Every structure is written in structure tokens, then in C-alpha cells.
Amino acid sequence: MLRIPVVRPLVEQDSETLQRMLPEIPPWVKNPDIDRIDWLNRFIQLMWPYLDKAICKTAKNIAQPIIAEQIPKYKIDAVEFETLTLGTLPPTFHGMKVYVTDEKELIMEPCIKWAGNPNVTVAVKAFGLKATAQVVDLQVFASPRITLKPLVPSFPCFANIYVSFMEKPHVDFGLKLLGADLMSIPGLYRVVQEIIKDQVANLYLWPKTLEVAVLDPAKAMKRPVGILHVKVLKAMKLKKKDLLGASDPYVKLKLTEDKLPAKKTTVKHKNLNPEWNEEFKVVIKDPESQALELRVYDWEQVGKHDKMGMNVVPLKELIPEEPKIMTLELLKNMDLNDPQNEKSRGQLMVELTYKPFKEDDVNTSINEQVEQMAPEGTPAGGGLLVVIVHEAQDVEGKFHTNPYARLLFRGEEKKTKHVKKNRDPRWEEEFQYTLDKPPSNEKLHVEVSSTSSRIGLLHPRVHNTLSLLILYNNSGV
């Protein structure tokens, strides 16, 4: 039975009592680099009844197959959990230290103290007899290092959990066998304590770690699986948006779930039946879930461009390698219940061809190096160049530094977003170049520039040129 502790103010304590209390001071009081996380304790306290059931259910599911595999070796008929509950007292986090690194990872060290009242009763059946063992009054004091890595753009945003102990944890519990407290046997308590600490140290004391896989990093970081060839043919019977004169239409196309900027056709001035016949290539990462968004706009020299209509083509409707000409009715939006979609807005005709990357027979050389083949339909020596702009550090400039990165390759320019007032900008933006021929003897120009927030002046800061011949020779392109 739990007793309610007596709470007394510190001013009423004598010096000897205060000395004994010093080790119990929370670590965030003594260490400025450890954060106080009372909010997490409140969350766990509210969620503990549900966490208790979920943790116990998971523990049973993990333990039962292991037990079933081991008991035949010892001629045991069965090992069963008669009761399994973690009790009513949740663990308490007395602080947390978080490390900042340059890698795609999150490292944290929580200070955990748990003086719980669990009730774990295990029944062992053998030779027609039954024996029960009960674990009660569990205490665990530990400071594990928890690392979440690599960080990925898919929920829960990390692929693996790594857990290790920086020092041996303190574990204390009561063990009852057939109703008798075994921990009261002289000498047994200390032996059990040392055995538990040594076993935990052998398994998880740093640098050894417990690894828990959450996601497949390769699947979380979706890689290109094909190229969609889009040919914007023409539009018909568009409705003019300008009261005085005809519209100036153009088309923007973009894939869903894609952070790359949209591609645009040229503007056809004063034409409600424009013909473009312009071709584009977009890289596909998931043809089952992605779709091609097509939006027609009325170009305006000043002000916002008016949307004339849109439509969406799910990529799963396309048959690989087969060109498909589609005439799409332009809608206001993709809400089928919107009555405004019944109004005619014109039509857009496009030709789509999905060319997936094919895994050809793997040619293994003498040194067993695997060479990846180019996608079907790609010209000899062609491929896909993917450029990921991560970050810049210590960018020059004292005032109004709004840096951005600029890439130039084969006359095609791409830019990152501006990061306002930051000398250490972090972009994490991806850009793609579809290549029709090998990039031998070619260079990728990279430049970091800044604009003044006051007068809009451009200030080049640093630039570099990368040779793509090395990447190409090492199958990087």
C-alpha cells in the first residue's frame, strides 16, 4: 500500500538533511546544458494508463516467441504471464541534453528515474507442477543516449533508433517466489544487482548500441523510378479573363509530392486557342501515388496571374512506354461536388509517355563491381543529374545578408530560395537535370549570392565550378 509522502519546505530542514538531499537535485539545476522538460512529464502522466497497456502488449508479443523457442531446451511445458502491468506510477524525466551535429541525426540524453509499482507474475509449468515468480517494487535510474538517424522526409521522420548507456544503470526490484521474498536472502540482493548491471553493460553500454529499425531509409528517401515525357499540345475554347481584350495563356505543370519548381510553357498572347507543342521531362518517384497537375493561367504584366482552369492526371492511369494523348476538361478545382466545375472553361490537350527505369541484367566485372544501366529510352550516355544543395557556412557580409544558391549547367539556371538575414543558410533543396549525352568535360557552376533587403542590389559572395567528368566516370550520373 502506497503512503502519501510528507512534504516540508526547505527552510524547515536542518543542514544534515539538506546535505543528504543534494544528490536528488534535478540535473538541470546543476548543468546549464540540460533542459527542463516538465511538459513531457505531464504528457506521460496523462498518457500512462494507455502507455502501460500498449507497452505490456508489445512486451508480450516480443517475449512469447522467444520463450516458445527456448523452453524445449529445458523440458519446460509452458511459461505464461499471469499478470503484467507497469503499475500506476509513470517514469519521470529529470532533464534532457540534446546534441547539435552536422549530420542528419538527433542525439538526446534524457535523465530517467522510475520508482514504479509494477506487478509482473510469471508462471512456469513443468513435470505437472507450477511455480510462480513475481517482480515488484521496480526502481530504474538511467541516462541513455538515444540517437534518431538518419532523418528522412517521411513520417515519423527518422529511419532508426539507437540506444546505448553512457554508464551502468541502477536497477532495483523485489522478487517473490512462491510468496517468499528472495531478495531478503543475505548476499543474494547484491549478487543479483551486479549480474543485472554487468549484463546490461555487456549488451548496451557505449559504444555498444541497441538498434531498432523504424523505416527502410531507401524507401523513405524515394529514388527516381522513371521519367515522364510531357508534350503540351494545345488548348481549345478557353474563356477570356480580361474584360478588355483576349487572354494571354500559358501552362504550368508539376508533380504532386514533388518539391521541385513547376515547369512552364511560353506565353501565347491574345489567343484563346493557343498551340504550344512544347516538351518537358519530369522525374517520377512513385507512379502509384503521384499525379501530374496541369494549370492554365492568364499572364498579366502587372499583378497576379489569373487561373483559367486546371486538371490532374494520376500517373497510375498511364501504361509504361505507350504514348497517350489526352484531352482534359479544364476545371476550377478538383472538388467534384463544386457546382462551379459544371461551367465550361475550355480544354487542354497533352501527350504523356511514362518511361520507367528498367533493371537490366547486371554485369559483374572481375572485381565484382555492379554497374547500373541507364533507363530505357535514354540516349547513349544520358541519364539524370541530381544536385542537392544542403547549406553554406560563414557567408560574407555584415548587413542585410539574404543568401541563395544559384546553379548553372548547360545554360539551364536553377536557384534555391532566399534565407533572410542568415550567414549560415540551410536549404536542403533538390534539383534535377535530365541529360541527353554524357557530361564529359563539362562543369556545374555553383554560386552563392545575396540581395540587399533595402535596395534590392545583388552581391555575389562565393562561387565554384565542379567538374562532372569525375562523377560520370564513377557512375555518379
GROMACS .gro file of C-alpha atoms in nm:
model
  477
    1MET     CA    1   0.000   0.000   0.000
    2LEU     CA    2   0.138   0.338  -0.104
    3ARG     CA    3   0.172   0.610   0.157
    4ILE     CA    4   0.135   0.977   0.078
    5PRO     CA    5   0.475   1.139   0.149
    6VAL     CA    6   0.502   1.429   0.389
    7VAL     CA    7   0.610   1.747   0.211
    8ARG     CA    8   0.809   2.001   0.412
    9PRO     CA    9   0.956   2.335   0.295
   10LEU     CA   10   1.334   2.353   0.255
   11VAL     CA   11   1.358   2.625   0.519
   12GLU     CA   12   1.238   2.374   0.778
   13GLN     CA   13   1.516   2.126   0.701
   14ASP     CA   14   1.837   2.109   0.900
   15SER     CA   15   2.183   2.120   0.738
   16GLU     CA   16   2.236   1.745   0.763
   17THR     CA   17   1.909   1.674   0.582
   18LEU     CA   18   1.994   1.927   0.311
   19GLN     CA   19   2.330   1.757   0.254
   20ARG     CA   20   2.153   1.424   0.203
   21MET     CA   21   1.912   1.588  -0.043
   22LEU     CA   22   2.183   1.737  -0.268
   23PRO     CA   23   2.222   1.423  -0.485
   24GLU     CA   24   1.847   1.436  -0.553
   25ILE     CA   25   1.862   1.783  -0.706
   26PRO     CA   26   1.746   1.766  -1.072
   27PRO     CA   27   2.038   1.772  -1.317
   28TRP     CA   28   1.901   2.079  -1.498
   29VAL     CA   29   1.973   2.280  -1.181
   30LYS     CA   30   2.341   2.180  -1.177
   31ASN     CA   31   2.408   2.162  -1.553
   32PRO     CA   32   2.311   2.456  -1.778
   33ASP     CA   33   2.326   2.238  -2.092
   34ILE     CA   34   2.046   2.010  -1.965
   35ASP     CA   35   1.693   2.129  -2.042
   36ARG     CA   36   1.396   2.108  -1.809
   37ILE     CA   37   1.113   1.905  -1.967
   38ASP     CA   38   0.818   1.926  -1.730
   39TRP     CA   39   0.585   1.926  -2.031
   40LEU     CA   40   0.699   1.573  -2.117
   41ASN     CA   41   0.633   1.452  -1.763
   42ARG     CA   42   0.282   1.596  -1.775
   43PHE     CA   43   0.222   1.427  -2.109
   44ILE     CA   44   0.344   1.088  -1.983
   45GLN     CA   45   0.140   1.120  -1.665
   46LEU     CA   46  -0.180   1.175  -1.864
   47MET     CA   47  -0.099   0.902  -2.116
   48TRP     CA   48   0.042   0.647  -1.870
   49PRO     CA   49  -0.273   0.428  -1.839
   50TYR     CA   50  -0.271   0.385  -2.217
   51LEU     CA   51   0.108   0.359  -2.248
   52ASP     CA   52   0.102   0.089  -1.978
   53LYS     CA   53  -0.134  -0.129  -2.181
   54ALA     CA   54   0.049  -0.065  -2.509
   55ILE     CA   55   0.395  -0.138  -2.364
   56CYS     CA   56   0.278  -0.454  -2.187
   57LYS     CA   57   0.107  -0.580  -2.502
   58THR     CA   58   0.421  -0.516  -2.708
   59ALA     CA   59   0.640  -0.683  -2.444
   60LYS     CA   60   0.419  -0.992  -2.451
   61ASN     CA   61   0.427  -1.011  -2.830
   62ILE     CA   62   0.806  -0.989  -2.828
   63ALA     CA   63   0.864  -1.227  -2.537
   64GLN     CA   64   0.625  -1.507  -2.628
   65PRO     CA   65   0.805  -1.625  -2.948
   66ILE     CA   66   1.140  -1.612  -2.767
   67ILE     CA   67   1.003  -1.813  -2.475
   68ALA     CA   68   0.841  -2.067  -2.707
   69GLU     CA   69   1.177  -2.119  -2.880
   70GLN     CA   70   1.376  -2.161  -2.558
   71ILE     CA   71   1.154  -2.376  -2.329
   72PRO     CA   72   1.204  -2.707  -2.515
   73LYS     CA   73   1.574  -2.695  -2.425
   74TYR     CA   74   1.489  -2.707  -2.054
   75LYS     CA   75   1.196  -2.953  -2.076
   76ILE     CA   76   0.951  -2.689  -1.957
   77ASP     CA   77   0.589  -2.728  -2.058
   78ALA     CA   78   0.493  -2.359  -2.057
   79VAL     CA   79   0.590  -2.013  -1.936
   80GLU     CA   80   0.297  -1.774  -1.908
   81PHE     CA   81   0.235  -1.419  -1.791
   82GLU     CA   82  -0.038  -1.439  -1.529
   83THR     CA   83  -0.027  -1.064  -1.466
   84LEU     CA   84   0.166  -0.795  -1.649
   85THR     CA   85   0.123  -0.431  -1.558
   86LEU     CA   86   0.368  -0.147  -1.506
   87GLY     CA   87   0.162  -0.001  -1.225
   88THR     CA   88   0.018   0.342  -1.168
   89LEU     CA   89   0.343   0.538  -1.128
   90PRO     CA   90   0.498   0.660  -1.456
   91PRO     CA   91   0.870   0.727  -1.504
   92THR     CA   92   0.993   1.082  -1.452
   93PHE     CA   93   1.227   1.273  -1.682
   94HIS     CA   94   1.454   1.495  -1.472
   95GLY     CA   95   1.604   1.670  -1.773
   96MET     CA   96   1.733   1.614  -2.124
   97LYS     CA   97   2.052   1.708  -2.305
   98VAL     CA   98   2.036   1.750  -2.682
   99TYR     CA   99   2.344   1.747  -2.905
  100VAL     CA  100   2.370   1.951  -3.225
  101THR     CA  101   2.571   1.787  -3.505
  102ASP     CA  102   2.627   1.844  -3.875
  103GLU     CA  103   2.485   1.502  -3.962
  104LYS     CA  104   2.122   1.414  -4.036
  105GLU     CA  105   2.056   1.290  -3.685
  106LEU     CA  106   1.910   1.386  -3.349
  107ILE     CA  107   2.101   1.289  -3.033
  108MET     CA  108   1.947   1.326  -2.688
  109GLU     CA  109   2.027   1.203  -2.339
  110PRO     CA  110   1.727   1.200  -2.103
  111CYS     CA  111   1.773   1.154  -1.728
  112ILE     CA  112   1.513   0.894  -1.632
  113LYS     CA  113   1.407   0.790  -1.284
  114TRP     CA  114   1.135   0.534  -1.233
  115ALA     CA  115   1.027   0.416  -0.891
  116GLY     CA  116   0.727   0.214  -1.002
  117ASN     CA  117   0.485  -0.035  -0.859
  118PRO     CA  118   0.465  -0.294  -1.138
  119ASN     CA  119   0.310  -0.633  -1.096
  120VAL     CA  120   0.469  -0.893  -1.321
  121THR     CA  121   0.379  -1.252  -1.238
  122VAL     CA  122   0.525  -1.533  -1.448
  123ALA     CA  123   0.404  -1.894  -1.412
  124VAL     CA  124   0.636  -2.181  -1.507
  125LYS     CA  125   0.481  -2.524  -1.568
  126ALA     CA  126   0.694  -2.839  -1.580
  127PHE     CA  127   0.650  -3.205  -1.482
  128GLY     CA  128   0.294  -3.139  -1.374
  129LEU     CA  129   0.399  -2.869  -1.127
  130LYS     CA  130   0.352  -2.494  -1.132
  131ALA     CA  131   0.581  -2.228  -0.987
  132THR     CA  132   0.518  -1.854  -0.990
  133ALA     CA  133   0.767  -1.568  -0.974
  134GLN     CA  134   0.662  -1.209  -0.912
  135VAL     CA  135   0.856  -0.888  -0.976
  136VAL     CA  136   0.752  -0.594  -0.757
  137ASP     CA  137   0.878  -0.251  -0.648
  138LEU     CA  138   1.095  -0.182  -0.950
  139GLN     CA  139   1.341   0.110  -0.949
  140VAL     CA  140   1.538   0.216  -1.257
  141PHE     CA  141   1.772   0.518  -1.274
  142ALA     CA  142   1.937   0.563  -1.615
  143SER     CA  143   2.065   0.820  -1.863
  144PRO     CA  144   2.052   0.650  -2.203
  145ARG     CA  145   2.181   0.812  -2.520
  146ILE     CA  146   1.907   0.798  -2.785
  147THR     CA  147   2.003   0.870  -3.145
  148LEU     CA  148   1.746   0.909  -3.422
  149LYS     CA  149   1.909   0.872  -3.763
  150PRO     CA  150   1.907   0.919  -4.050
  151LEU     CA  151   1.643   1.189  -4.062
  152VAL     CA  152   1.416   1.135  -4.362
  153PRO     CA  153   1.121   1.324  -4.519
  154SER     CA  154   0.867   1.051  -4.432
  155PHE     CA  155   0.678   1.011  -4.104
  156PRO     CA  156   0.799   0.959  -3.831
  157CYS     CA  157   1.093   1.144  -3.994
  158PHE     CA  158   1.371   0.906  -3.881
  159ALA     CA  159   1.471   0.561  -4.002
  160ASN     CA  160   1.642   0.404  -3.698
  161ILE     CA  161   1.660   0.440  -3.320
  162TYR     CA  162   1.994   0.372  -3.150
  163VAL     CA  163   2.002   0.334  -2.770
  164SER     CA  164   2.313   0.299  -2.554
  165PHE     CA  165   2.403   0.366  -2.191
  166MET     CA  166   2.687   0.602  -2.111
  167GLU     CA  167   2.720   0.446  -1.764
  168LYS     CA  168   2.578   0.144  -1.588
  169PRO     CA  169   2.212   0.200  -1.492
  170HIS     CA  170   2.081   0.144  -1.141
  171VAL     CA  171   1.819  -0.134  -1.123
  172ASP     CA  172   1.648  -0.245  -0.804
  173PHE     CA  173   1.344  -0.470  -0.762
  174GLY     CA  174   1.176  -0.722  -0.537
  175LEU     CA  175   1.146  -1.085  -0.650
  176LYS     CA  176   0.897  -1.319  -0.487
  177LEU     CA  177   0.899  -1.693  -0.549
  178LEU     CA  178   0.605  -1.893  -0.411
  179GLY     CA  179   0.518  -1.593  -0.197
  180ALA     CA  180   0.863  -1.556  -0.036
  181ASP     CA  181   1.083  -1.251  -0.099
  182LEU     CA  182   1.408  -1.390  -0.242
  183MET     CA  183   1.579  -1.051  -0.221
  184SER     CA  184   1.573  -1.079   0.158
  185ILE     CA  185   1.818  -1.370   0.145
  186PRO     CA  186   2.155  -1.239   0.277
  187GLY     CA  187   2.406  -1.176  -0.004
  188LEU     CA  188   2.165  -1.259  -0.288
  189TYR     CA  189   2.049  -0.900  -0.338
  190ARG     CA  190   2.400  -0.766  -0.410
  191VAL     CA  191   2.482  -1.059  -0.640
  192VAL     CA  192   2.165  -1.005  -0.845
  193GLN     CA  193   2.235  -0.630  -0.869
  194GLU     CA  194   2.585  -0.686  -1.007
  195ILE     CA  195   2.467  -0.953  -1.253
  196ILE     CA  196   2.199  -0.722  -1.395
  197LYS     CA  197   2.441  -0.429  -1.429
  198ASP     CA  198   2.704  -0.647  -1.597
  199GLN     CA  199   2.453  -0.798  -1.841
  200VAL     CA  200   2.318  -0.457  -1.940
  201ALA     CA  201   2.674  -0.325  -1.977
  202ASN     CA  202   2.774  -0.618  -2.199
  203LEU     CA  203   2.479  -0.553  -2.429
  204TYR     CA  204   2.422  -0.178  -2.440
  205LEU     CA  205   2.700   0.012  -2.260
  206TRP     CA  206   2.855   0.263  -2.501
  207PRO     CA  207   2.991   0.212  -2.767
  208LYS     CA  208   2.758  -0.089  -2.796
  209THR     CA  209   2.404   0.003  -2.900
  210LEU     CA  210   2.055  -0.135  -2.934
  211GLU     CA  211   1.931  -0.067  -3.286
  212VAL     CA  212   1.559  -0.051  -3.363
  213ALA     CA  213   1.468  -0.023  -3.731
  214VAL     CA  214   1.168   0.202  -3.794
  215LEU     CA  215   1.180   0.270  -4.168
  216ASP     CA  216   1.378   0.150  -4.464
  217PRO     CA  217   1.593   0.456  -4.547
  218ALA     CA  218   1.599   0.363  -4.914
  219LYS     CA  219   1.218   0.364  -4.928
  220ALA     CA  220   1.182   0.672  -4.709
  221MET     CA  221   1.418   0.864  -4.937
  222LYS     CA  222   1.230   0.786  -5.255
  223ARG     CA  223   1.460   0.745  -5.551
  224PRO     CA  224   1.364   0.819  -5.913
  225VAL     CA  225   1.199   0.523  -6.084
  226GLY     CA  226   1.130   0.674  -6.425
  227ILE     CA  227   1.082   0.980  -6.645
  228LEU     CA  228   0.751   1.126  -6.761
  229HIS     CA  229   0.766   1.288  -7.103
  230VAL     CA  230   0.503   1.562  -7.125
  231LYS     CA  231   0.414   1.732  -7.451
  232VAL     CA  232   0.175   2.023  -7.412
  233LEU     CA  233  -0.001   2.031  -7.749
  234LYS     CA  234  -0.271   2.297  -7.742
  235ALA     CA  235  -0.571   2.444  -7.563
  236MET     CA  236  -0.916   2.496  -7.710
  237LYS     CA  237  -1.209   2.723  -7.637
  238LEU     CA  238  -1.050   2.899  -7.342
  239LYS     CA  239  -1.261   3.163  -7.169
  240LYS     CA  240  -1.103   3.506  -7.162
  241LYS     CA  241  -1.026   3.657  -6.824
  242ASP     CA  242  -0.965   4.012  -6.941
  243LEU     CA  243  -1.268   4.233  -6.992
  244LEU     CA  244  -1.085   4.446  -7.246
  245GLY     CA  245  -0.923   4.209  -7.495
  246ALA     CA  246  -0.819   3.844  -7.520
  247SER     CA  247  -0.620   3.645  -7.266
  248ASP     CA  248  -0.250   3.553  -7.271
  249PRO     CA  249  -0.248   3.185  -7.167
  250TYR     CA  250   0.039   2.966  -7.054
  251VAL     CA  251   0.055   2.626  -6.879
  252LYS     CA  252   0.227   2.528  -6.554
  253LEU     CA  253   0.287   2.160  -6.487
  254LYS     CA  254   0.404   1.997  -6.167
  255LEU     CA  255   0.404   1.657  -5.999
  256THR     CA  256   0.232   1.608  -5.667
  257GLU     CA  257   0.462   1.518  -5.374
  258ASP     CA  258   0.744   1.694  -5.557
  259LYS     CA  259   0.932   1.992  -5.412
  260LEU     CA  260   1.084   2.093  -5.744
  261PRO     CA  261   0.955   2.415  -5.901
  262ALA     CA  262   0.682   2.389  -6.164
  263LYS     CA  263   0.769   2.392  -6.534
  264LYS     CA  264   0.609   2.649  -6.766
  265THR     CA  265   0.527   2.682  -7.132
  266THR     CA  266   0.573   3.004  -7.323
  267VAL     CA  267   0.300   3.269  -7.314
  268LYS     CA  268   0.070   3.287  -7.617
  269HIS     CA  269  -0.050   3.644  -7.634
  270LYS     CA  270  -0.412   3.725  -7.718
  271ASN     CA  271  -0.506   3.370  -7.811
  272LEU     CA  272  -0.791   3.157  -7.675
  273ASN     CA  273  -0.695   2.857  -7.889
  274PRO     CA  274  -0.317   2.850  -7.840
  275GLU     CA  275  -0.083   2.584  -7.975
  276TRP     CA  276   0.242   2.513  -7.791
  277ASN     CA  277   0.380   2.171  -7.893
  278GLU     CA  278   0.638   2.209  -7.616
  279GLU     CA  279   0.804   1.910  -7.448
  280PHE     CA  280   0.908   1.864  -7.086
  281LYS     CA  281   1.062   1.587  -6.879
  282VAL     CA  282   0.980   1.528  -6.514
  283VAL     CA  283   1.126   1.264  -6.286
  284ILE     CA  284   0.889   1.012  -6.125
  285LYS     CA  285   0.947   0.870  -5.776
  286ASP     CA  286   0.617   0.691  -5.707
  287PRO     CA  287   0.388   0.630  -6.006
  288GLU     CA  288   0.122   0.472  -5.784
  289SER     CA  289   0.060   0.782  -5.574
  290GLN     CA  290   0.189   1.076  -5.779
  291ALA     CA  291  -0.017   1.274  -6.028
  292LEU     CA  292   0.056   1.540  -6.289
  293GLU     CA  293  -0.106   1.876  -6.216
  294LEU     CA  294  -0.175   2.096  -6.518
  295ARG     CA  295  -0.287   2.455  -6.465
  296VAL     CA  296  -0.362   2.716  -6.731
  297TYR     CA  297  -0.301   3.080  -6.636
  298ASP     CA  298  -0.367   3.414  -6.797
  299TRP     CA  299  -0.040   3.606  -6.795
  300GLU     CA  300  -0.054   3.960  -6.657
  301GLN     CA  301   0.222   4.215  -6.689
  302VAL     CA  302   0.130   4.363  -6.352
  303GLY     CA  303  -0.034   4.185  -6.063
  304LYS     CA  304  -0.139   3.826  -6.003
  305HIS     CA  305  -0.189   3.590  -6.296
  306ASP     CA  306  -0.549   3.467  -6.325
  307LYS     CA  307  -0.614   3.093  -6.322
  308MET     CA  308  -0.814   2.984  -6.626
  309GLY     CA  309  -0.854   2.618  -6.532
  310MET     CA  310  -0.681   2.302  -6.418
  311ASN     CA  311  -0.687   1.923  -6.422
  312VAL     CA  312  -0.493   1.634  -6.270
  313VAL     CA  313  -0.375   1.311  -6.433
  314PRO     CA  314  -0.292   1.020  -6.195
  315LEU     CA  315   0.024   0.850  -6.323
  316LYS     CA  316  -0.116   0.504  -6.246
  317GLU     CA  317  -0.351   0.553  -6.542
  318LEU     CA  318  -0.056   0.553  -6.782
  319ILE     CA  319   0.079   0.238  -6.946
  320PRO     CA  320   0.461   0.237  -6.946
  321GLU     CA  321   0.627   0.309  -7.281
  322GLU     CA  322   0.292   0.384  -7.452
  323PRO     CA  323   0.227   0.748  -7.556
  324LYS     CA  324  -0.119   0.866  -7.456
  325ILE     CA  325  -0.290   1.173  -7.599
  326MET     CA  326  -0.543   1.317  -7.357
  327THR     CA  327  -0.798   1.596  -7.395
  328LEU     CA  328  -0.867   1.731  -7.049
  329GLU     CA  329  -1.167   1.941  -6.949
  330LEU     CA  330  -1.045   2.240  -6.752
  331LEU     CA  331  -1.199   2.273  -6.406
  332LYS     CA  332  -1.190   2.536  -6.136
  333ASN     CA  333  -1.069   2.280  -5.880
  334MET     CA  334  -1.070   1.905  -5.819
  335ASP     CA  335  -1.378   1.910  -5.593
  336LEU     CA  336  -1.634   1.700  -5.780
  337ASN     CA  337  -1.918   1.847  -5.573
  338ASP     CA  338  -1.834   2.208  -5.658
  339PRO     CA  339  -2.114   2.339  -5.888
  340GLN     CA  340  -1.870   2.584  -6.050
  341ASN     CA  341  -1.696   2.289  -6.216
  342GLU     CA  342  -2.006   2.241  -6.433
  343LYS     CA  343  -1.918   2.564  -6.614
  344SER     CA  344  -1.718   2.517  -6.935
  345ARG     CA  345  -1.365   2.658  -6.912
  346GLY     CA  346  -1.214   2.507  -7.225
  347GLN     CA  347  -0.993   2.206  -7.294
  348LEU     CA  348  -0.625   2.122  -7.279
  349MET     CA  349  -0.463   1.857  -7.498
  350VAL     CA  350  -0.142   1.686  -7.385
  351GLU     CA  351   0.062   1.380  -7.480
  352LEU     CA  352   0.209   1.177  -7.193
  353THR     CA  353   0.464   0.895  -7.204
  354TYR     CA  354   0.590   0.726  -6.890
  355LYS     CA  355   0.930   0.558  -6.930
  356PRO     CA  356   1.028   0.365  -6.617
  357PHE     CA  357   1.387   0.287  -6.530
  358LYS     CA  358   1.442  -0.080  -6.603
  359GLU     CA  359   1.671  -0.312  -6.410
  360ASP     CA  360   1.866  -0.481  -6.687
  361ASP     CA  361   2.079  -0.784  -6.639
  362VAL     CA  362   2.358  -0.696  -6.402
  363ASN     CA  363   2.705  -0.723  -6.547
  364THR     CA  364   2.957  -0.815  -6.285
  365SER     CA  365   3.320  -0.749  -6.361
  366ILE     CA  366   3.619  -0.937  -6.229
  367ASN     CA  367   3.632  -0.726  -5.914
  368GLU     CA  368   3.255  -0.779  -5.870
  369GLN     CA  369   3.162  -0.413  -5.908
  370VAL     CA  370   2.798  -0.363  -6.007
  371GLU     CA  371   2.724  -0.116  -6.285
  372GLN     CA  372   2.377   0.040  -6.305
  373MET     CA  373   2.228   0.066  -6.655
  374ALA     CA  374   2.065   0.379  -6.795
  375PRO     CA  375   1.685   0.389  -6.827
  376GLU     CA  376   1.511   0.254  -7.135
  377GLY     CA  377   1.472   0.527  -7.394
  378THR     CA  378   1.759   0.735  -7.263
  379PRO     CA  379   2.013   0.825  -7.535
  380ALA     CA  380   2.350   0.654  -7.509
  381GLY     CA  381   2.547   0.817  -7.231
  382GLY     CA  382   2.247   1.009  -7.098
  383GLY     CA  383   2.092   0.992  -6.757
  384LEU     CA  384   1.978   1.201  -6.464
  385LEU     CA  385   2.190   1.451  -6.270
  386VAL     CA  386   2.055   1.514  -5.920
  387VAL     CA  387   2.200   1.811  -5.729
  388ILE     CA  388   2.113   1.855  -5.360
  389VAL     CA  389   2.207   2.192  -5.213
  390HIS     CA  390   2.247   2.139  -4.838
  391GLU     CA  391   2.389   2.451  -4.674
  392ALA     CA  392   2.650   2.725  -4.672
  393GLN     CA  393   2.859   2.845  -4.380
  394ASP     CA  394   3.005   3.179  -4.281
  395VAL     CA  395   2.873   3.368  -4.585
  396GLU     CA  396   3.043   3.706  -4.626
  397GLY     CA  397   2.855   4.022  -4.547
  398LYS     CA  398   2.774   4.211  -4.229
  399PHE     CA  399   2.437   4.365  -4.314
  400HIS     CA  400   2.120   4.253  -4.494
  401THR     CA  401   2.256   3.909  -4.583
  402ASN     CA  402   1.980   3.717  -4.766
  403PRO     CA  403   2.177   3.437  -4.933
  404TYR     CA  404   2.063   3.198  -5.202
  405ALA     CA  405   2.244   2.944  -5.421
  406ARG     CA  406   2.248   2.952  -5.799
  407LEU     CA  407   2.327   2.652  -6.022
  408LEU     CA  408   2.414   2.678  -6.390
  409PHE     CA  409   2.456   2.374  -6.615
  410ARG     CA  410   2.428   2.362  -6.995
  411GLY     CA  411   2.267   2.705  -6.996
  412GLU     CA  412   1.990   2.599  -6.756
  413GLU     CA  413   1.979   2.802  -6.436
  414LYS     CA  414   1.823   2.692  -6.108
  415LYS     CA  415   1.802   2.882  -5.780
  416THR     CA  416   1.730   2.798  -5.419
  417LYS     CA  417   1.502   3.005  -5.201
  418HIS     CA  418   1.637   3.310  -5.017
  419VAL     CA  419   1.719   3.268  -4.648
  420LYS     CA  420   1.670   3.601  -4.477
  421LYS     CA  421   1.938   3.753  -4.255
  422ASN     CA  422   2.143   3.439  -4.212
  423ARG     CA  423   2.516   3.384  -4.266
  424ASP     CA  424   2.480   3.006  -4.225
  425PRO     CA  425   2.184   2.928  -4.453
  426ARG     CA  426   2.043   2.577  -4.479
  427TRP     CA  427   1.840   2.495  -4.791
  428GLU     CA  428   1.815   2.114  -4.833
  429GLU     CA  429   1.672   2.165  -5.183
  430GLU     CA  430   1.695   1.916  -5.469
  431PHE     CA  431   1.737   2.000  -5.837
  432GLN     CA  432   1.738   1.768  -6.137
  433TYR     CA  433   1.889   1.787  -6.484
  434THR     CA  434   1.784   1.534  -6.748
  435LEU     CA  435   2.086   1.455  -6.966
  436ASP     CA  436   2.076   1.353  -7.331
  437LYS     CA  437   2.450   1.291  -7.351
  438PRO     CA  438   2.734   1.222  -7.107
  439PRO     CA  439   2.864   1.526  -6.914
  440SER     CA  440   3.226   1.463  -7.003
  441ASN     CA  441   3.446   1.776  -7.000
  442GLU     CA  442   3.152   1.979  -6.864
  443LYS     CA  443   3.121   2.173  -6.543
  444LEU     CA  444   2.849   2.266  -6.298
  445HIS     CA  445   2.872   2.628  -6.188
  446VAL     CA  446   2.766   2.691  -5.826
  447GLU     CA  447   2.733   3.042  -5.687
  448VAL     CA  448   2.612   3.177  -5.354
  449SER     CA  449   2.478   3.532  -5.375
  450SER     CA  450   2.290   3.772  -5.153
  451THR     CA  451   2.043   4.051  -5.210
  452SER     CA  452   2.009   4.363  -5.001
  453SER     CA  453   1.675   4.374  -4.826
  454ARG     CA  454   1.667   4.753  -4.858
  455ILE     CA  455   1.754   4.840  -5.215
  456GLY     CA  456   1.743   4.504  -5.394
  457LEU     CA  457   2.108   4.501  -5.501
  458LEU     CA  458   2.281   4.174  -5.589
  459HIS     CA  459   2.603   4.091  -5.404
  460PRO     CA  460   2.788   3.780  -5.529
  461ARG     CA  461   2.963   3.618  -5.232
  462VAL     CA  462   3.134   3.300  -5.344
  463HIS     CA  463   3.128   3.075  -5.647
  464ASN     CA  464   3.275   2.744  -5.750
  465THR     CA  465   3.281   2.521  -6.054
  466LEU     CA  466   3.256   2.142  -6.027
  467SER     CA  467   3.385   1.906  -6.292
  468LEU     CA  468   3.127   1.640  -6.379
  469LEU     CA  469   3.378   1.411  -6.551
  470ILE     CA  470   3.478   1.254  -6.218
  471LEU     CA  471   3.115   1.194  -6.124
  472TYR     CA  472   3.039   1.042  -6.462
  473ASN     CA  473   3.338   0.807  -6.458
  474ASN     CA  474   3.236   0.684  -6.112
  475SER     CA  475   2.875   0.616  -6.218
  476GLY     CA  476   2.755   0.916  -6.020
  477VAL     CA  477   2.546   1.040  -6.312
   0.00000   0.00000   0.00000
